[in-house]
Every structure is written in structure tokens, then in C-alpha cells.
Amino acid sequence: MCGIVAYIGPKDATTFLLEGLQRLEYRGYDSAGVAVLGKSGALKVCKTKGRVADLAAALPARFKGTTGIGHTRWATHGEPSDANAHPHTDNAERIAVVHNGIIENADELRAKLTAEGAVFRSETDTEVLSHLVAAHLGDGEGQLEDAVRAALKLVVGTYGIAVVDSAQPDRIVVARNGSPIVLGLGEKEMFAASDVAALVRYTRQVVHLEDGELAVVRADGFRTFTEDARTVTRQPSTVDWEVGSYDTGGYEHYLLKEIHEQPAAVERTLSGRLDERFATAHLGGLNLDARELREIRRVKILGCGSAYYAGEMGAQLIEELARIPAHSEPASEFRYRNPVIEADTLYVAVSQSGETYDTLAAVQEIKRKGGRVLGVVNTVGSAIARECDGGIYLHAGPEISVASTKAFTSTVIAFALLALHFGRIHDLSPADGRRIVSALKALPGHIRQILEQDKEIAELAAKYADNAGMMFIGRVRGYPVAREGAQKLKEISYVHAEAYPASELKHGPLALISPELPTVALVPDDELLDKNLTTLGEIKARSGRVLAVAHRAPEAKLADHCILVPKSEPELDPLLLNIPLQLLAYHAAVALGRDVDKPRNLAKSVTVE
Ligand code: AGP
């Protein structure tokens, strides 16, 4: 939820810290701060409520140092304020700490430290870390890395941290447990961050810390070790993505760029995975052979928010193509209900970031009970990807905007591949396999056709944006589309949006229909078309306004406006029907003057419970 950066080297740290924080701002953006150590070792801290731009404006002119740490925050303990912003220091202002995660036993530690004389100046859980590290350093000459290691032994919770000590300006100590930390290797300089996005302009050589690992980082290198002081060797890897993948690339917002990147993202998700000869999909990372897959009787998909809705589309694909019962459930609910784990159920965890704490906890719970979990994940090497027994990487590319678009679409593609693979192992005929393979290949072109309507959809969004709310309806395959469409609209435009199965409308929500509550209706040209048209008639009969997203425009008396979408195979239609809803939400948010990429109260990766 928070972004961490750190620099040590010959240059002024502040330049990297501010730029790195700007690139990580999508992880949290209610306050920001930096701490640097100058050549003399004096600790300087500047932090403020607000954005990284506010921090840059607040920095004193002579705020310079060659060792530094920075943080952009999404509040968990304590409101967004200058005092609660990171870095946090000890009473002697010797230690500074930035932290991403949650210290679960913070109250207990705070009481103990207070009794020992520590004076707390914030409401955060993080501040206990600075006092704890200071307490372990004492007045002596102890090494910072030993003090951090000893302090973390007392901590229960999740963390990615970076710590500096004004008495030891030649090093930064970082540690990871549940929240990512990546080291960046430079020429006589070293970087660290919670995401490679902050590093790629400076270095492509990175080292991902594992949970339970620490590193002492100096300008000329690093040493990684475990919580029990055992040295571990980590080989650097090279970041695959170009620097430009982390920029807006000339678009006004990351979100618009990511919506328009979808044809290329889908091509990457499909790349090398379609087998035309056997009309199936190759998924090398599943780590399950055909015999093992045949033994699976049920599929349970787990994810949060849009990942959960993509899972709903995935469940329908698996049921339709493989005829295996499949169901998607919010991971955030699953993990708390003592779930029954069955040997013949395949569990699939979905996550763009690979960091979502609820999803990670669900995976851990399944594994603890002996279940088998696959991951459908975008971020390579992320916590969820590593925790799973196998899986499918999306290769959608970095997704920076808080609202998920291209990762959502690529997730549905990954499920289509899984369903095809499953289906062809079971009873899906070669002819049906070929039908799906050729439809998948056509999808990037179909998405491009929809994106060409950007301008027309922007005009429609302007017409609908100023309503207090909107209803989204879809039947069966269209229902997850409606849910994701409503989610996107409320997330970035703050317009209330409610998704309902079209079939359920007359069982209650029809009472809401009025000219002030327009309906976005998913109307695919499939076996349920007549039923959907009947529902439109019922809405129009109650003076409701209808914006249809359809393969064929309904009669004018049934819909006020229509966005046309190219027809795919019925099983894949939901994926295409969703694309205009992304543009609708985006343009509605722009029309309302919202902060599209960083909507209020949210953050990109939800690494807390
Ligand atoms: C999507 O637009 C949302 N920002 C949110 O629902 C997101 O999908 C959810 O938090 C899960 O994130 P993940 O895919 O990184 O696990």
C-alpha cells in the first residue's frame, strides 16, 4: 500500500528519492517523506501530508545527502498528517525508518517502549520500529544490521522496511516480510524500492529479497542474510520491461494508456500458448499433467475486487468449455470462513500485483490445509506467484493506474486458455477447440475496433456522468461484465453504480428505475437476447434511460444510446463487452474532474488486511 525508496552512493540522494516516490505514488498517496544523511552524518527529515509534489515543494533548499530513504503512504494506523507521514525517527533523531505493511503487536511494543522512556510522536505502528532499533543499538557501536535484525525478532506482522542510522551513514538496512523490497544495482551506487518501477530509469539489474530476508546496502554492494544472521547469496536478474512501460507514453493518464495497450497485452498473454494442431492451449507453468488435471472435480477461483470479477468470467469459461463446476469467491471472505479444502478441487488465486494480502492469506490457508493452488498473476516473482504451486503469468506489462484494465482483460484471456486446456482434456471437441483458438486470435483486432470508438464513448460518458448513480445489468455471461463495469465507474468517478443480474431486476431494484438512474445494459447477441430485450422494455416502460452495449443496436424504443461491439464466440463475448465500460468510466471520471489514476481513498496494491 505504501511506496519505499532508498539510495546510497556519491550523488545527492534527494533527486532519486523524489523521482522514485513519484513513480511509486500509485501505491499510496496521502502523505510522503524523505530522510537523508549528509556527509557529516546529520539526519535531515522532511515529511508532509499530501502528494509527492507537496513534499518536493516543502523541501528546504539545502536538503541534501548521499544516503537517503523515502516513503509515500496509504494510511492504516492514524490519519494522513505530517506527524504520521514516514520516515519515523527515535527520540535521539539518530534512526529513521520507512515501512510498508502492518505491525500487529504495535500496541504492546509501544507500551513497553514508552515504559522504557521512548516518546511517541505519531499514531503509526511504524514508529515502534525506530524506537526498537534505537533501543537495540543502545549507546554503543553496534552494527545497524544487527540492531534491525534483533528488533524484527520482536515484531509480529508484515513489513518491507528501509532504515538509516546517522552514526553509520555508509549503509542502509532493508528487510522484507510480506511486503516487497527490491535492490537496484548501480555503478558505485545502490538503490532499493518496493517496486522496480522506481528503479528502471537508473538500473535494470535487480535483486528481489525473499520474505524473512534482510540486506545491508552500501554504495559498493550489498549483503543479504536471514533473520538468524545466515548469509544468503542472491543473483541479480534483469528487468524485462522498457523504461517507457512505466511512463504515460504521451497519454493524459496511465489509465487511458493501459486501456489502449490491451490489444498488445492480449497478444503477449496468448503468445506461444495456442496449439492449433491439437486445438488447445499450452500452459507450461501449471505443473500439472493431463492425468492430474483429469482428477480435478471442481475449480475454486479467489481474488479481490476486479480480480474476483475476472475470476467470475473465468469460472464461466471453465464451466462452459470444460464442464467442470467452477466458482469465484472474494479471497477476502474465503480466508476468514474456515474453508473446506478438497483434494480434488483446483484452487486458482488471481492477482495483478501478486501482493494483495487477502489473496496471499487465502493461498497460504489452502496450502496449509494441503490444497493445490495455481496463480494467475501479472507481477513476476511476486509473493502470490511464489507461494502458488504453479500458474499462468499474464505478461500484461506494468499496470500503474489504480483501476485495473489491461490486467483484468489478460486475466480473462488466461482463464480462456486454462478452460480450453481443461476442455480439450475432457470433452471439448476439436471443432469447438478450433473455434475458441481462432476467436482468441481475433481478439486483439476486435479490441482495437472498440478502442477506435473512444471519441464517441467520451461523448456518451459526458451525457451520463452527471447522474447521481447508474445501474449496470447483464444476464449470465453479462453479469460479471456488469459487476466490473460498475466497479470501474464507482472506483474512478465516485458515481454510485450498482450491478444486478438482468433477471433479478423485477425482484426488487426495478423500484429504483427513474430518469435519474440510467441503466447500462449488456445485450449480447446470444441465446438470451430476447430475454434481455424484454428487460430493456421493462426499464423503458418505467421512464428509465438505457445505454446498451450490444452486438446489434436494439430498437430505438428500447435504448436511448448504444455502443456496438464486435461479435466473438459467445464464451468470449464478455471480455469484449467490458472494454467500452472501461472507456465509459474513464471519460466519466475525466468529465467530473477526478484524479483518474489515483482515486481517493484507494491504492494499487492492498497489502494490508
Ligand atoms: C481494480 O480496479 C481495483 N483497483 C481493485 O479491485 C483490485 O483489482 C484489487 O485490489 C485486487 O488487486 P490485485 O489484482 O493486485 O490482487
Short mmCIF file of N, CA and C in Angstrom, two decimals, residues 90-155:
data_model
loop_
_atom_site.label_atom_id
_atom_site.label_comp_id
_atom_site.label_asym_id
_atom_site.label_seq_id
_atom_site.Cartn_x
_atom_site.Cartn_y
_atom_site.Cartn_z
N ASP A 90 13.72 7.92 16.06
CA ASP A 90 13.75 7.65 17.50
C ASP A 90 13.90 9.00 18.22
N ASN A 91 13.92 8.96 19.54
CA ASN A 91 13.97 10.23 20.29
C ASN A 91 15.26 11.01 20.06
N ALA A 92 16.36 10.30 19.84
CA ALA A 92 17.64 10.98 19.64
C ALA A 92 17.79 11.48 18.20
N GLU A 93 16.79 11.18 17.35
CA GLU A 93 16.85 11.55 15.92
C GLU A 93 18.08 10.94 15.26
N ARG A 94 18.37 9.72 15.67
CA ARG A 94 19.52 9.03 15.09
C ARG A 94 19.08 8.04 13.99
N ILE A 95 17.96 7.39 14.26
CA ILE A 95 17.44 6.35 13.36
C ILE A 95 16.26 6.90 12.58
N ALA A 96 16.16 6.56 11.31
CA ALA A 96 14.94 6.87 10.55
C ALA A 96 14.49 5.60 9.83
N VAL A 97 13.17 5.38 9.83
CA VAL A 97 12.60 4.15 9.27
C VAL A 97 11.45 4.49 8.33
N VAL A 98 11.40 3.82 7.19
CA VAL A 98 10.18 3.83 6.35
C VAL A 98 9.68 2.40 6.29
N HIS A 99 8.36 2.25 6.20
CA HIS A 99 7.76 0.92 6.38
C HIS A 99 6.50 0.78 5.53
N ASN A 100 6.38 -0.38 4.92
CA ASN A 100 5.16 -0.76 4.20
C ASN A 100 4.67 -2.05 4.84
N GLY A 101 3.44 -2.08 5.32
CA GLY A 101 2.92 -3.28 5.97
C GLY A 101 2.23 -2.92 7.27
N ILE A 102 2.04 -3.91 8.11
CA ILE A 102 1.36 -3.65 9.40
C ILE A 102 2.08 -4.39 10.52
N ILE A 103 2.38 -3.66 11.59
CA ILE A 103 2.96 -4.30 12.78
C ILE A 103 1.79 -4.64 13.70
N GLU A 104 1.47 -5.92 13.79
CA GLU A 104 0.26 -6.32 14.50
C GLU A 104 0.39 -6.14 16.02
N ASN A 105 1.59 -6.30 16.55
CA ASN A 105 1.75 -6.15 18.01
C ASN A 105 2.29 -4.76 18.37
N ALA A 106 1.92 -3.74 17.55
CA ALA A 106 2.46 -2.39 17.76
C ALA A 106 2.03 -1.83 19.13
N ASP A 107 0.77 -2.09 19.54
CA ASP A 107 0.29 -1.51 20.81
C ASP A 107 1.12 -2.02 21.99
N GLU A 108 1.33 -3.32 21.96
CA GLU A 108 2.10 -3.96 23.03
C GLU A 108 3.54 -3.42 23.05
N LEU A 109 4.16 -3.32 21.88
CA LEU A 109 5.54 -2.82 21.80
C LEU A 109 5.61 -1.35 22.23
N ARG A 110 4.59 -0.59 21.82
CA ARG A 110 4.55 0.83 22.16
C ARG A 110 4.50 1.02 23.68
N ALA A 111 3.66 0.20 24.33
CA ALA A 111 3.53 0.31 25.79
C ALA A 111 4.87 0.00 26.46
N LYS A 112 5.52 -1.03 25.97
CA LYS A 112 6.81 -1.45 26.57
C LYS A 112 7.86 -0.36 26.34
N LEU A 113 7.93 0.15 25.11
CA LEU A 113 8.95 1.17 24.79
C LEU A 113 8.68 2.46 25.56
N THR A 114 7.38 2.80 25.70
CA THR A 114 7.03 4.01 26.43
C THR A 114 7.49 3.90 27.89
N ALA A 115 7.24 2.70 28.45
CA ALA A 115 7.67 2.47 29.84
C ALA A 115 9.18 2.62 29.98
N GLU A 116 9.88 2.32 28.89
CA GLU A 116 11.36 2.43 28.93
C GLU A 116 11.85 3.83 28.59
N GLY A 117 10.90 4.74 28.30
CA GLY A 117 11.31 6.13 28.10
C GLY A 117 11.13 6.67 26.68
N ALA A 118 10.70 5.83 25.75
CA ALA A 118 10.50 6.34 24.38
C ALA A 118 9.31 7.30 24.35
N VAL A 119 9.44 8.38 23.60
CA VAL A 119 8.33 9.33 23.46
C VAL A 119 7.81 9.24 22.03
N PHE A 120 6.56 8.83 21.89
CA PHE A 120 5.99 8.64 20.55
C PHE A 120 5.39 9.94 20.04
N ARG A 121 5.64 10.21 18.76
CA ARG A 121 5.13 11.46 18.18
C ARG A 121 4.13 11.23 17.05
N SER A 122 3.78 9.98 16.83
CA SER A 122 2.78 9.71 15.79
C SER A 122 1.84 8.62 16.28
N GLU A 123 0.77 8.39 15.51
CA GLU A 123 -0.17 7.32 15.85
C GLU A 123 0.16 6.04 15.08
N THR A 124 1.27 6.04 14.37
CA THR A 124 1.53 4.91 13.46
C THR A 124 2.09 3.70 14.20
N ASP A 125 1.89 2.54 13.56
CA ASP A 125 2.53 1.33 14.06
C ASP A 125 4.03 1.36 13.75
N THR A 126 4.37 2.05 12.67
CA THR A 126 5.77 2.08 12.22
C THR A 126 6.72 2.67 13.24
N GLU A 127 6.23 3.66 13.99
CA GLU A 127 7.16 4.38 14.88
C GLU A 127 7.80 3.44 15.90
N VAL A 128 7.11 2.34 16.23
CA VAL A 128 7.73 1.41 17.19
C VAL A 128 9.06 0.88 16.63
N LEU A 129 9.14 0.77 15.31
CA LEU A 129 10.37 0.21 14.72
C LEU A 129 11.56 1.11 14.97
N SER A 130 11.37 2.44 14.82
CA SER A 130 12.52 3.33 15.01
C SER A 130 12.99 3.29 16.45
N HIS A 131 12.03 3.26 17.40
CA HIS A 131 12.43 3.19 18.82
C HIS A 131 13.06 1.84 19.15
N LEU A 132 12.51 0.77 18.56
CA LEU A 132 13.05 -0.57 18.83
C LEU A 132 14.47 -0.70 18.32
N VAL A 133 14.72 -0.23 17.10
CA VAL A 133 16.07 -0.32 16.53
C VAL A 133 17.02 0.50 17.40
N ALA A 134 16.59 1.71 17.77
CA ALA A 134 17.44 2.56 18.61
C ALA A 134 17.75 1.85 19.93
N ALA A 135 16.73 1.22 20.52
CA ALA A 135 16.94 0.53 21.80
C ALA A 135 17.97 -0.58 21.64
N HIS A 136 17.96 -1.26 20.50
CA HIS A 136 18.92 -2.35 20.29
C HIS A 136 20.32 -1.84 19.96
N LEU A 137 20.39 -0.63 19.42
CA LEU A 137 21.73 -0.07 19.17
C LEU A 137 22.35 0.42 20.47
N GLY A 138 21.50 0.87 21.37
CA GLY A 138 21.99 1.41 22.64
C GLY A 138 22.92 2.58 22.38
N ASP A 139 23.82 2.84 23.29
CA ASP A 139 24.74 3.95 23.10
C ASP A 139 26.04 3.48 22.46
N GLY A 140 26.14 2.18 22.27
CA GLY A 140 27.43 1.63 21.84
C GLY A 140 27.65 1.71 20.35
N GLU A 141 28.53 0.83 19.88
CA GLU A 141 28.98 0.87 18.49
C GLU A 141 28.37 -0.27 17.69
N GLY A 142 27.21 -0.78 18.14
CA GLY A 142 26.61 -1.94 17.45
C GLY A 142 26.34 -1.64 15.97
N GLN A 143 26.31 -2.73 15.20
CA GLN A 143 26.05 -2.58 13.77
C GLN A 143 24.54 -2.39 13.56
N LEU A 144 24.20 -1.51 12.62
CA LEU A 144 22.78 -1.25 12.34
C LEU A 144 22.05 -2.54 11.95
N GLU A 145 22.71 -3.35 11.10
CA GLU A 145 22.03 -4.56 10.63
C GLU A 145 21.69 -5.51 11.78
N ASP A 146 22.56 -5.57 12.79
CA ASP A 146 22.28 -6.46 13.94
C ASP A 146 21.12 -5.91 14.76
N ALA A 147 21.09 -4.58 14.91
CA ALA A 147 20.01 -3.96 15.68
C ALA A 147 18.66 -4.15 14.97
N VAL A 148 18.66 -4.01 13.65
CA VAL A 148 17.40 -4.17 12.90
C VAL A 148 16.94 -5.63 13.02
N ARG A 149 17.87 -6.54 12.86
CA ARG A 149 17.54 -7.97 12.94
C ARG A 149 16.96 -8.30 14.32
N ALA A 150 17.58 -7.79 15.36
CA ALA A 150 17.10 -8.06 16.72
C ALA A 150 15.72 -7.43 16.93
N ALA A 151 15.53 -6.22 16.41
CA ALA A 151 14.23 -5.54 16.57
C ALA A 151 13.13 -6.33 15.85
N LEU A 152 13.44 -6.81 14.66
CA LEU A 152 12.40 -7.52 13.88
C LEU A 152 12.01 -8.84 14.53
N LYS A 153 12.88 -9.39 15.32
CA LYS A 153 12.55 -10.64 16.02
C LYS A 153 11.39 -10.43 16.99
N LEU A 154 11.21 -9.18 17.43
CA LEU A 154 10.14 -8.89 18.40
C LEU A 154 8.83 -8.49 17.71
N VAL A 155 8.91 -8.37 16.39
CA VAL A 155 7.76 -7.81 15.66
C VAL A 155 6.90 -8.92 15.08
#
